[in-house]
PDB file of C-alpha atoms and ligand atoms in Angstrom:
ATOM      1  CA  UNK O   1      69.003  35.127 105.264  1.00 82.00           C
ATOM      2  CA  UNK O   2      68.554  35.897 101.558  1.00 91.00           C
ATOM      3  CA  UNK O   3      65.821  33.734 100.071  1.00 98.00           C
ATOM      4  CA  UNK O   4      66.748  32.567  96.604  1.00 98.00           C
ATOM      5  CA  UNK O   5      63.605  32.639  94.485  1.00 98.00           C
ATOM      6  CA  UNK O   6      63.157  31.312  90.953  1.00 98.00           C
ATOM      7  CA  UNK O   7      60.178  32.951  89.245  1.00 98.00           C
ATOM      8  CA  UNK O   8      58.496  31.366  86.235  1.00 98.00           C
ATOM      9  CA  UNK O   9      55.255  33.004  85.147  1.00 98.00           C
ATOM     10  CA  UNK O  10      52.867  31.715  82.479  1.00 98.00           C
ATOM     11  CA  UNK O  11      54.814  33.324  79.613  1.00 97.00           C
ATOM     12  CA  UNK O  12      55.757  30.641  77.132  1.00 96.00           C
ATOM     13  CA  UNK O  13      57.257  32.020  73.934  1.00 96.00           C
ATOM     14  CA  UNK O  14      60.534  32.752  72.258  1.00 96.00           C
ATOM     15  CA  UNK O  15      61.822  34.752  69.303  1.00 96.00           C
ATOM     16  CA  UNK O  16      64.543  32.156  68.583  1.00 96.00           C
ATOM     17  CA  UNK O  17      64.140  28.703  67.090  1.00 94.00           C
ATOM     18  CA  UNK O  18      66.804  26.452  68.564  1.00 93.00           C
ATOM     19  CA  UNK O  19      66.322  22.896  67.244  1.00 89.00           C
ATOM     20  CA  UNK O  20      66.386  21.212  70.641  1.00 87.00           C
ATOM     21  CA  UNK O  21      63.941  23.553  72.382  1.00 90.00           C
ATOM     22  CA  UNK O  22      60.137  23.202  72.767  1.00 88.00           C
ATOM     23  CA  UNK O  23      59.733  27.013  72.890  1.00 87.00           C
ATOM     24  CA  UNK O  24      61.317  27.606  69.502  1.00 86.00           C
ATOM     25  CA  UNK O  25      59.375  30.374  67.739  1.00 83.00           C
ATOM     26  CA  UNK O  26      56.344  29.897  69.984  1.00 90.00           C
ATOM     27  CA  UNK O  27      54.038  32.852  70.505  1.00 94.00           C
ATOM     28  CA  UNK O  28      51.700  34.084  73.235  1.00 96.00           C
ATOM     29  CA  UNK O  29      48.452  35.867  72.474  1.00 97.00           C
ATOM     30  CA  UNK O  30      47.890  39.443  73.589  1.00 97.00           C
ATOM     31  CA  UNK O  31      45.607  38.192  76.399  1.00 98.00           C
ATOM     32  CA  UNK O  32      48.209  35.687  77.569  1.00 98.00           C
ATOM     33  CA  UNK O  33      50.851  38.403  77.693  1.00 98.00           C
ATOM     34  CA  UNK O  34      48.499  40.669  79.650  1.00 98.00           C
ATOM     35  CA  UNK O  35      47.822  37.859  82.121  1.00 98.00           C
ATOM     36  CA  UNK O  36      51.566  37.252  82.441  1.00 98.00           C
ATOM     37  CA  UNK O  37      52.175  40.968  83.040  1.00 98.00           C
ATOM     38  CA  UNK O  38      49.476  41.167  85.723  1.00 98.00           C
ATOM     39  CA  UNK O  39      50.885  38.158  87.547  1.00 98.00           C
ATOM     40  CA  UNK O  40      54.404  39.519  87.354  1.00 98.00           C
ATOM     41  CA  UNK O  41      53.174  42.848  88.730  1.00 98.00           C
ATOM     42  CA  UNK O  42      51.562  41.073  91.681  1.00 98.00           C
ATOM     43  CA  UNK O  43      54.821  39.245  92.380  1.00 98.00           C
ATOM     44  CA  UNK O  44      56.818  42.485  92.269  1.00 98.00           C
ATOM     45  CA  UNK O  45      54.377  44.107  94.712  1.00 98.00           C
ATOM     46  CA  UNK O  46      54.653  41.122  97.058  1.00 98.00           C
ATOM     47  CA  UNK O  47      58.450  41.313  97.060  1.00 98.00           C
ATOM     48  CA  UNK O  48      58.311  45.047  97.740  1.00 98.00           C
ATOM     49  CA  UNK O  49      55.960  44.555 100.702  1.00 98.00           C
ATOM     50  CA  UNK O  50      58.071  41.917 102.444  1.00 97.00           C
ATOM     51  CA  UNK O  51      60.650  42.436 105.173  1.00 97.00           C
ATOM     52  CA  UNK O  52      62.759  39.420 104.094  1.00 97.00           C
ATOM     53  CA  UNK O  53      65.727  39.775 101.734  1.00 98.00           C
ATOM     54  CA  UNK O  54      65.673  38.124  98.310  1.00 98.00           C
ATOM     55  CA  UNK O  55      67.843  37.051  95.414  1.00 98.00           C
ATOM     56  CA  UNK O  56      65.673  36.540  92.332  1.00 98.00           C
ATOM     57  CA  UNK O  57      66.141  34.677  89.078  1.00 98.00           C
ATOM     58  CA  UNK O  58      63.649  34.739  86.222  1.00 98.00           C
ATOM     59  CA  UNK O  59      63.656  31.345  84.502  1.00 98.00           C
ATOM     60  CA  UNK O  60      60.960  31.751  81.830  1.00 97.00           C
ATOM     61  CA  UNK O  61      59.640  29.174  79.408  1.00 97.00           C
ATOM     62  CA  UNK O  62      61.215  31.056  76.508  1.00 97.00           C
ATOM     63  CA  UNK O  63      62.526  34.616  76.271  1.00 97.00           C
ATOM     64  CA  UNK O  64      61.136  37.189  78.705  1.00 98.00           C
ATOM     65  CA  UNK O  65      63.561  40.082  78.455  1.00 98.00           C
ATOM     66  CA  UNK O  66      62.255  41.181  75.048  1.00 98.00           C
ATOM     67  CA  UNK O  67      58.999  42.043  76.863  1.00 98.00           C
ATOM     68  CA  UNK O  68      58.475  45.499  78.291  1.00 98.00           C
ATOM     69  CA  UNK O  69      56.758  44.173  81.425  1.00 98.00           C
ATOM     70  CA  UNK O  70      59.810  42.105  82.385  1.00 98.00           C
ATOM     71  CA  UNK O  71      62.156  45.001  81.691  1.00 98.00           C
ATOM     72  CA  UNK O  72      60.001  47.270  83.861  1.00 98.00           C
ATOM     73  CA  UNK O  73      59.751  44.676  86.639  1.00 98.00           C
ATOM     74  CA  UNK O  74      63.516  44.246  86.559  1.00 97.00           C
ATOM     75  CA  UNK O  75      64.073  47.972  86.913  1.00 98.00           C
ATOM     76  CA  UNK O  76      61.694  48.243  89.878  1.00 98.00           C
ATOM     77  CA  UNK O  77      62.998  45.148  91.661  1.00 98.00           C
ATOM     78  CA  UNK O  78      66.638  46.191  91.303  1.00 98.00           C
ATOM     79  CA  UNK O  79      65.914  49.341  93.317  1.00 98.00           C
ATOM     80  CA  UNK O  80      64.147  47.587  96.211  1.00 98.00           C
ATOM     81  CA  UNK O  81      66.338  47.605  99.325  1.00 98.00           C
ATOM     82  CA  UNK O  82      65.394  44.000 100.189  1.00 98.00           C
ATOM     83  CA  UNK O  83      66.336  42.696  96.726  1.00 98.00           C
ATOM     84  CA  UNK O  84      70.002  41.826  96.953  1.00 98.00           C
ATOM     85  CA  UNK O  85      70.101  40.433  93.429  1.00 98.00           C
ATOM     86  CA  UNK O  86      67.767  40.284  90.468  1.00 98.00           C
ATOM     87  CA  UNK O  87      68.787  38.082  87.542  1.00 98.00           C
ATOM     88  CA  UNK O  88      67.238  36.646  84.401  1.00 98.00           C
ATOM     89  CA  UNK O  89      68.003  33.932  81.931  1.00 98.00           C
ATOM     90  CA  UNK O  90      68.027  35.626  78.530  1.00 98.00           C
ATOM     91  CA  UNK O  91      69.219  35.051  74.988  1.00 98.00           C
ATOM     92  CA  UNK O  92      70.300  38.719  75.024  1.00 98.00           C
ATOM     93  CA  UNK O  93      68.565  39.419  71.726  1.00 98.00           C
ATOM     94  CA  UNK O  94      66.423  42.332  72.892  1.00 97.00           C
ATOM     95  CA  UNK O  95      66.982  46.061  73.043  1.00 98.00           C
ATOM     96  CA  UNK O  96      69.086  46.722  76.163  1.00 98.00           C
ATOM     97  CA  UNK O  97      68.153  50.339  76.802  1.00 98.00           C
ATOM     98  CA  UNK O  98      66.367  49.231  79.971  1.00 98.00           C
ATOM     99  CA  UNK O  99      69.688  48.423  81.661  1.00 98.00           C
ATOM    100  CA  UNK O 100      70.363  52.160  81.870  1.00 98.00           C
ATOM    101  CA  UNK O 101      67.662  52.409  84.540  1.00 98.00           C
ATOM    102  CA  UNK O 102      68.531  49.478  86.814  1.00 98.00           C
ATOM    103  CA  UNK O 103      70.496  49.540  90.037  1.00 98.00           C
ATOM    104  CA  UNK O 104      73.756  48.085  88.758  1.00 98.00           C
ATOM    105  CA  UNK O 105      74.880  46.652  92.098  1.00 97.00           C
ATOM    106  CA  UNK O 106      71.869  44.345  92.363  1.00 98.00           C
ATOM    107  CA  UNK O 107      71.524  43.418  88.686  1.00 98.00           C
ATOM    108  CA  UNK O 108      73.004  40.382  86.938  1.00 98.00           C
ATOM    109  CA  UNK O 109      72.177  38.398  83.805  1.00 98.00           C
ATOM    110  CA  UNK O 110      72.507  34.784  82.741  1.00 98.00           C
ATOM    111  CA  UNK O 111      73.049  35.172  78.991  1.00 98.00           C
ATOM    112  CA  UNK O 112      72.778  32.262  76.603  1.00 98.00           C
ATOM    113  CA  UNK O 113      74.570  32.202  73.259  1.00 98.00           C
ATOM    114  CA  UNK O 114      72.898  30.310  70.418  1.00 97.00           C
ATOM    115  CA  UNK O 115      75.241  30.185  67.416  1.00 96.00           C
ATOM    116  CA  UNK O 116      72.461  28.877  65.147  1.00 95.00           C
ATOM    117  CA  UNK O 117      70.337  31.943  65.914  1.00 97.00           C
ATOM    118  CA  UNK O 118      72.670  34.918  66.076  1.00 98.00           C
ATOM    119  CA  UNK O 119      76.139  35.973  65.002  1.00 98.00           C
ATOM    120  CA  UNK O 120      79.087  36.235  67.341  1.00 98.00           C
ATOM    121  CA  UNK O 121      79.411  39.870  66.352  1.00 98.00           C
ATOM    122  CA  UNK O 122      75.830  40.710  67.386  1.00 98.00           C
ATOM    123  CA  UNK O 123      76.112  38.776  70.619  1.00 98.00           C
ATOM    124  CA  UNK O 124      79.397  40.443  71.563  1.00 98.00           C
ATOM    125  CA  UNK O 125      77.910  43.846  70.827  1.00 98.00           C
ATOM    126  CA  UNK O 126      75.190  43.150  73.389  1.00 98.00           C
ATOM    127  CA  UNK O 127      77.809  41.926  75.877  1.00 98.00           C
ATOM    128  CA  UNK O 128      79.679  45.184  75.280  1.00 97.00           C
ATOM    129  CA  UNK O 129      76.605  47.179  76.342  1.00 98.00           C
ATOM    130  CA  UNK O 130      76.444  45.224  79.616  1.00 98.00           C
ATOM    131  CA  UNK O 131      80.171  45.666  80.229  1.00 97.00           C
ATOM    132  CA  UNK O 132      79.957  49.403  79.583  1.00 97.00           C
ATOM    133  CA  UNK O 133      77.091  49.715  82.034  1.00 98.00           C
ATOM    134  CA  UNK O 134      78.925  47.602  84.640  1.00 97.00           C
ATOM    135  CA  UNK O 135      76.315  44.827  84.732  1.00 98.00           C
ATOM    136  CA  UNK O 136      77.555  41.421  85.931  1.00 97.00           C
ATOM    137  CA  UNK O 137      76.731  38.555  83.621  1.00 98.00           C
ATOM    138  CA  UNK O 138      77.691  35.032  82.721  1.00 98.00           C
ATOM    139  CA  UNK O 139      77.532  33.661  79.196  1.00 98.00           C
ATOM    140  CA  UNK O 140      76.511  30.121  78.533  1.00 97.00           C
ATOM    141  CA  UNK O 141      75.882  27.767  75.689  1.00 97.00           C
ATOM    142  CA  UNK O 142      74.939  24.180  74.971  1.00 97.00           C
ATOM    143  CA  UNK O 143      77.948  22.042  74.071  1.00 97.00           C
ATOM    144  CA  UNK O 144      76.648  20.760  70.731  1.00 96.00           C
ATOM    145  CA  UNK O 145      79.425  19.242  68.653  1.00 97.00           C
ATOM    146  CA  UNK O 146      78.392  21.282  65.616  1.00 96.00           C
ATOM    147  CA  UNK O 147      79.013  24.420  67.672  1.00 97.00           C
ATOM    148  CA  UNK O 148      82.493  23.650  68.973  1.00 98.00           C
ATOM    149  CA  UNK O 149      84.214  26.101  66.591  1.00 98.00           C
ATOM    150  CA  UNK O 150      81.728  28.855  67.473  1.00 98.00           C
ATOM    151  CA  UNK O 151      82.140  28.199  71.188  1.00 98.00           C
ATOM    152  CA  UNK O 152      85.922  28.381  70.943  1.00 98.00           C
ATOM    153  CA  UNK O 153      85.732  31.549  68.894  1.00 98.00           C
ATOM    154  CA  UNK O 154      83.427  33.197  71.434  1.00 98.00           C
ATOM    155  CA  UNK O 155      85.664  32.152  74.330  1.00 97.00           C
ATOM    156  CA  UNK O 156      88.629  33.757  72.614  1.00 97.00           C
ATOM    157  CA  UNK O 157      86.703  36.940  71.886  1.00 97.00           C
ATOM    158  CA  UNK O 158      85.171  37.388  75.340  1.00 96.00           C
ATOM    159  CA  UNK O 159      87.086  39.075  78.105  1.00 92.00           C
ATOM    160  CA  UNK O 160      88.612  36.637  80.603  1.00 90.00           C
ATOM    161  CA  UNK O 161      86.547  38.436  83.203  1.00 92.00           C
ATOM    162  CA  UNK O 162      83.385  36.953  81.704  1.00 96.00           C
ATOM    163  CA  UNK O 163      82.704  33.349  82.664  1.00 97.00           C
ATOM    164  CA  UNK O 164      81.576  31.195  79.734  1.00 97.00           C
ATOM    165  CA  UNK O 165      79.841  28.063  80.960  1.00 98.00           C
ATOM    166  CA  UNK O 166      78.932  25.095  78.808  1.00 98.00           C
ATOM    167  CA  UNK O 167      75.903  22.913  79.445  1.00 97.00           C
ATOM    168  CA  UNK O 168      76.413  19.299  78.451  1.00 97.00           C
ATOM    169  CA  UNK O 169      74.078  17.968  75.761  1.00 96.00           C
ATOM    170  CA  UNK O 170      72.533  15.057  77.663  1.00 92.00           C
ATOM    171  CA  UNK O 171      69.777  13.856  75.365  1.00 90.00           C
ATOM    172  CA  UNK O 172      72.046  11.326  73.644  1.00 92.00           C
ATOM    173  CA  UNK O 173      73.957   8.954  75.886  1.00 90.00           C
ATOM    174  CA  UNK O 174      77.706   8.734  75.322  1.00 93.00           C
ATOM    175  CA  UNK O 175      77.467  11.857  73.159  1.00 96.00           C
ATOM    176  CA  UNK O 176      80.963  13.047  74.044  1.00 97.00           C
ATOM    177  CA  UNK O 177      84.327  11.399  73.465  1.00 97.00           C
ATOM    178  CA  UNK O 178      87.062  11.975  76.033  1.00 97.00           C
ATOM    179  CA  UNK O 179      88.677  14.521  73.720  1.00 97.00           C
ATOM    180  CA  UNK O 180      85.341  16.386  73.464  1.00 98.00           C
ATOM    181  CA  UNK O 181      85.172  16.526  77.261  1.00 97.00           C
ATOM    182  CA  UNK O 182      88.786  17.710  77.447  1.00 97.00           C
ATOM    183  CA  UNK O 183      88.066  20.420  74.878  1.00 97.00           C
ATOM    184  CA  UNK O 184      84.954  21.688  76.649  1.00 98.00           C
ATOM    185  CA  UNK O 185      86.716  21.574  80.014  1.00 97.00           C
ATOM    186  CA  UNK O 186      89.370  23.879  78.614  1.00 96.00           C
ATOM    187  CA  UNK O 187      86.556  26.272  77.661  1.00 97.00           C
ATOM    188  CA  UNK O 188      84.687  25.846  80.968  1.00 97.00           C
ATOM    189  CA  UNK O 189      86.722  24.366  83.828  1.00 96.00           C
ATOM    190  CA  UNK O 190      83.436  23.511  85.585  1.00 97.00           C
ATOM    191  CA  UNK O 191      81.970  21.659  82.576  1.00 97.00           C
ATOM    192  CA  UNK O 192      82.341  18.171  84.075  1.00 97.00           C
ATOM    193  CA  UNK O 193      79.942  19.014  86.909  1.00 97.00           C
ATOM    194  CA  UNK O 194      77.232  19.521  84.312  1.00 98.00           C
ATOM    195  CA  UNK O 195      77.873  16.284  82.428  1.00 97.00           C
ATOM    196  CA  UNK O 196      76.477  14.233  85.324  1.00 94.00           C
ATOM    197  CA  UNK O 197      72.967  13.721  86.624  1.00 96.00           C
ATOM    198  CA  UNK O 198      73.904  13.872  90.296  1.00 98.00           C
ATOM    199  CA  UNK O 199      72.409  11.268  92.627  1.00 98.00           C
ATOM    200  CA  UNK O 200      70.185  13.226  94.956  1.00 98.00           C
ATOM    201  CA  UNK O 201      67.595  10.894  96.535  1.00 98.00           C
ATOM    202  CA  UNK O 202      67.600  11.383 100.301  1.00 98.00           C
ATOM    203  CA  UNK O 203      70.276  14.071 100.077  1.00 97.00           C
ATOM    204  CA  UNK O 204      70.165  17.388 101.870  1.00 97.00           C
ATOM    205  CA  UNK O 205      69.268  20.281  99.555  1.00 98.00           C
ATOM    206  CA  UNK O 206      68.564  23.935 100.278  1.00 97.00           C
ATOM    207  CA  UNK O 207      65.672  23.937  97.786  1.00 98.00           C
ATOM    208  CA  UNK O 208      62.531  24.170  99.886  1.00 97.00           C
ATOM    209  CA  UNK O 209      64.305  25.871 102.749  1.00 97.00           C
ATOM    210  CA  UNK O 210      66.293  28.922 101.646  1.00 97.00           C
ATOM    211  CA  UNK O 211      65.479  28.560  97.942  1.00 98.00           C
ATOM    212  CA  UNK O 212      62.166  27.959  96.198  1.00 98.00           C
ATOM    213  CA  UNK O 213      60.375  28.238  92.845  1.00 98.00           C
ATOM    214  CA  UNK O 214      57.216  30.269  92.381  1.00 98.00           C
ATOM    215  CA  UNK O 215      54.781  30.509  89.467  1.00 98.00           C
ATOM    216  CA  UNK O 216      52.502  33.307  88.333  1.00 98.00           C
ATOM    217  CA  UNK O 217      49.748  32.319  90.776  1.00 98.00           C
ATOM    218  CA  UNK O 218      52.137  32.317  93.710  1.00 98.00           C
ATOM    219  CA  UNK O 219      52.202  28.514  93.909  1.00 98.00           C
ATOM    220  CA  UNK O 220      55.464  27.345  95.379  1.00 98.00           C
ATOM    221  CA  UNK O 221      57.502  24.229  94.687  1.00 98.00           C
ATOM    222  CA  UNK O 222      60.797  23.561  96.380  1.00 98.00           C
ATOM    223  CA  UNK O 223      62.505  23.546  92.963  1.00 98.00           C
ATOM    224  CA  UNK O 224      61.496  23.345  89.300  1.00 98.00           C
ATOM    225  CA  UNK O 225      62.011  19.576  89.303  1.00 98.00           C
ATOM    226  CA  UNK O 226      59.792  18.400  92.160  1.00 98.00           C
ATOM    227  CA  UNK O 227      56.240  19.395  91.366  1.00 97.00           C
ATOM    228  CA  UNK O 228      54.685  19.007  94.846  1.00 97.00           C
ATOM    229  CA  UNK O 229      53.171  22.228  96.127  1.00 97.00           C
ATOM    230  CA  UNK O 230      54.695  23.388  99.403  1.00 97.00           C
ATOM    231  CA  UNK O 231      52.661  26.576  99.784  1.00 97.00           C
ATOM    232  CA  UNK O 232      51.626  29.815  98.153  1.00 98.00           C
ATOM    233  CA  UNK O 233      53.399  33.114  98.677  1.00 98.00           C
ATOM    234  CA  UNK O 234      50.070  34.966  98.690  1.00 98.00           C
ATOM    235  CA  UNK O 235      48.790  32.996 101.689  1.00 97.00           C
ATOM    236  CA  UNK O 236      49.475  33.995 105.303  1.00 94.00           C
ATOM    237  CA  UNK O 237      52.421  32.467 107.089  1.00 93.00           C
ATOM    238  CA  UNK O 238      53.883  31.192 103.831  1.00 96.00           C
ATOM    239  CA  UNK O 239      57.436  31.222 105.178  1.00 97.00           C
ATOM    240  CA  UNK O 240      56.502  28.661 107.833  1.00 96.00           C
ATOM    241  CA  UNK O 241      56.308  26.111 104.993  1.00 95.00           C
ATOM    242  CA  UNK O 242      60.026  26.408 104.335  1.00 97.00           C
ATOM    243  CA  UNK O 243      62.012  23.787 106.162  1.00 96.00           C
ATOM    244  CA  UNK O 244      64.945  21.438 105.765  1.00 94.00           C
ATOM    245  CA  UNK O 245      63.972  18.765 103.243  1.00 91.00           C
ATOM    246  CA  UNK O 246      65.713  15.785 101.706  1.00 97.00           C
ATOM    247  CA  UNK O 247      65.508  15.396  97.937  1.00 98.00           C
ATOM    248  CA  UNK O 248      62.855  12.963  96.673  1.00 98.00           C
ATOM    249  CA  UNK O 249      64.153  12.736  93.102  1.00 98.00           C
ATOM    250  CA  UNK O 250      66.647  10.085  92.039  1.00 98.00           C
ATOM    251  CA  UNK O 251      68.960  12.582  90.352  1.00 98.00           C
ATOM    252  CA  UNK O 252      69.424  16.286  89.686  1.00 98.00           C
ATOM    253  CA  UNK O 253      70.980  17.381  86.404  1.00 96.00           C
ATOM    254  CA  UNK O 254      70.546  21.157  85.994  1.00 97.00           C
ATOM    255  CA  UNK O 255      72.682  23.877  87.509  1.00 97.00           C
ATOM    256  CA  UNK O 256      69.624  25.711  88.870  1.00 98.00           C
ATOM    257  CA  UNK O 257      68.869  22.568  90.888  1.00 98.00           C
ATOM    258  CA  UNK O 258      72.086  20.856  91.891  1.00 98.00           C
ATOM    259  CA  UNK O 259      73.713  24.155  92.848  1.00 98.00           C
ATOM    260  CA  UNK O 260      71.614  23.859  96.042  1.00 98.00           C
ATOM    261  CA  UNK O 261      72.558  20.233  96.760  1.00 98.00           C
ATOM    262  CA  UNK O 262      74.704  20.408  99.906  1.00 97.00           C
ATOM    263  CA  UNK O 263      76.915  17.445  99.033  1.00 97.00           C
ATOM    264  CA  UNK O 264      78.273  19.193  95.920  1.00 98.00           C
ATOM    265  CA  UNK O 265      79.335  22.313  97.880  1.00 97.00           C
ATOM    266  CA  UNK O 266      78.590  24.544  94.910  1.00 97.00           C
ATOM    267  CA  UNK O 267      78.015  27.591  97.119  1.00 97.00           C
ATOM    268  CA  UNK O 268      81.743  27.455  97.915  1.00 96.00           C
ATOM    269  CA  UNK O 269      82.464  27.794  94.193  1.00 97.00           C
ATOM    270  CA  UNK O 270      79.819  30.353  93.260  1.00 97.00           C
ATOM    271  CA  UNK O 271      79.642  32.386  96.475  1.00 95.00           C
ATOM    272  CA  UNK O 272      77.266  35.280  95.866  1.00 95.00           C
ATOM    273  CA  UNK O 273      77.140  34.398  92.147  1.00 97.00           C
ATOM    274  CA  UNK O 274      74.903  31.325  92.562  1.00 97.00           C
ATOM    275  CA  UNK O 275      71.881  32.876  90.838  1.00 97.00           C
ATOM    276  CA  UNK O 276      73.641  34.299  87.775  1.00 97.00           C
ATOM    277  CA  UNK O 277      76.064  31.333  87.606  1.00 98.00           C
ATOM    278  CA  UNK O 278      79.261  33.310  88.063  1.00 97.00           C
ATOM    279  CA  UNK O 279      81.889  31.397  90.047  1.00 97.00           C
ATOM    280  CA  UNK O 280      83.830  33.403  92.589  1.00 93.00           C
ATOM    281  CA  UNK O 281      86.845  31.083  92.558  1.00 90.00           C
ATOM    282  CA  UNK O 282      89.728  31.676  90.180  1.00 83.00           C
ATOM    283  CA  UNK O 283      89.347  29.717  86.937  1.00 86.00           C
ATOM    284  CA  UNK O 284      92.416  29.146  84.820  1.00 84.00           C
ATOM    285  CA  UNK O 285      91.046  29.480  81.291  1.00 84.00           C
ATOM    286  CA  UNK O 286      93.097  27.748  78.615  1.00 86.00           C
ATOM    287  CA  UNK O 287      91.178  29.505  75.854  1.00 88.00           C
ATOM    288  CA  UNK O 288      90.603  32.839  77.601  1.00 86.00           C
ATOM    289  CA  UNK O 289      90.994  36.017  75.590  1.00 79.00           C
ATOM    290  CA  UNK O 290      94.449  37.498  75.216  1.00 56.00           C
ATOM    291  CA  UNK O 291      93.351  41.054  75.885  1.00 56.00           C
ATOM    292  CA  UNK O 292      92.043  40.720  79.441  1.00 41.00           C
TER     293      UNK O 292
HETATM  294  S1  SF4 S 161      66.679  30.961  72.974  1.00 80.59           S
HETATM  295 FE1  SF4 S 161      66.331  29.554  74.688  1.00 80.59          FE
HETATM  296  S2  SF4 S 161      64.082  29.506  74.938  1.00 80.59           S
HETATM  297 FE2  SF4 S 161      64.502  30.394  72.918  1.00 80.59          FE
HETATM  298  S3  SF4 S 161      64.384  28.679  71.468  1.00 80.59           S
HETATM  299 FE3  SF4 S 161      66.560  28.902  72.069  1.00 80.59          FE
HETATM  300  S4  SF4 S 161      66.836  27.527  73.847  1.00 80.59           S
HETATM  301 FE4  SF4 S 161      64.613  27.836  73.551  1.00 80.59          FE
HETATM  302  S1  SF4 S 162      68.637  18.123  94.479  1.00 80.59           S
HETATM  303 FE1  SF4 S 162      67.639  19.021  92.681  1.00 80.59          FE
HETATM  304  S2  SF4 S 162      65.714  17.896  92.450  1.00 80.59           S
HETATM  305 FE2  SF4 S 162      66.460  17.531  94.540  1.00 80.59          FE
HETATM  306  S3  SF4 S 162      65.462  19.085  95.794  1.00 80.59           S
HETATM  307 FE3  SF4 S 162      67.466  19.890  95.205  1.00 80.59          FE
HETATM  308  S4  SF4 S 162      67.062  21.083  93.363  1.00 80.59           S
HETATM  309 FE4  SF4 S 162      65.292  19.754  93.659  1.00 80.59          FE
END
């Protein structure tokens, strides 16, 4: 079995300032960054010492891949034999020289495009570096109405081989008209799945069994959305805590959660691309690029 692990250390800062985000232009102190680096180093060592296989996804509070310690951790992890996949959520704003030193086969990125923070040209240039290096990646964005033209333009400019997903803006109820939903579904054929907070109470979910979330102190929750501690990776016999569990939340509304909900059968869509959000089924893209 490959354990799917979401890592979120204490880092809480971002170089972008998206209106809807609590981490907009937040900063960490030097001591906080050192603490974050030490905790990340301990996690990397733990992974390297284990006999189990892992797929990893960094889901930071903010942007981690502009930090040297995350780039270095990524490089090391990608070369471990028991790491089948190492991924990170990133706004792709940082210097990408570090990707020259990763094991390409086990590296993937979940790249978010923020039209209010960067230009399409800059973002595509970064995507071009990943494509040249052979790194798998998805691109995603929030489906804000003000960004529809930018989203369409990016979809047309990206290769058809690159999946562009759209997260529904859920903070306002009834935000989308039917024509908005139709438009975004033509951009991302899987968009509708993200418009719903899926009923999950009492449902079977792999979170807590083959997938779990870990923080910088090794404290483990089954997922980011249920805060109960189910163990600590740095304690003996940690893996004995992982067992089949039914969801105790009423609903689940984020891809990194509901992708593990058995009823939705998302593993059949994403296959081995669950962590980096790359579907393995054929998607007929109405607004795909003409050059692919
Ligand atoms: S790039 Fe991501 S973490 Fe940073 S401000 Fe925007 S939404 Fe928040
Ligand atoms: S359905 Fe969502 S909230 Fe419930 S256990 Fe799974 S990931 Fe967590």
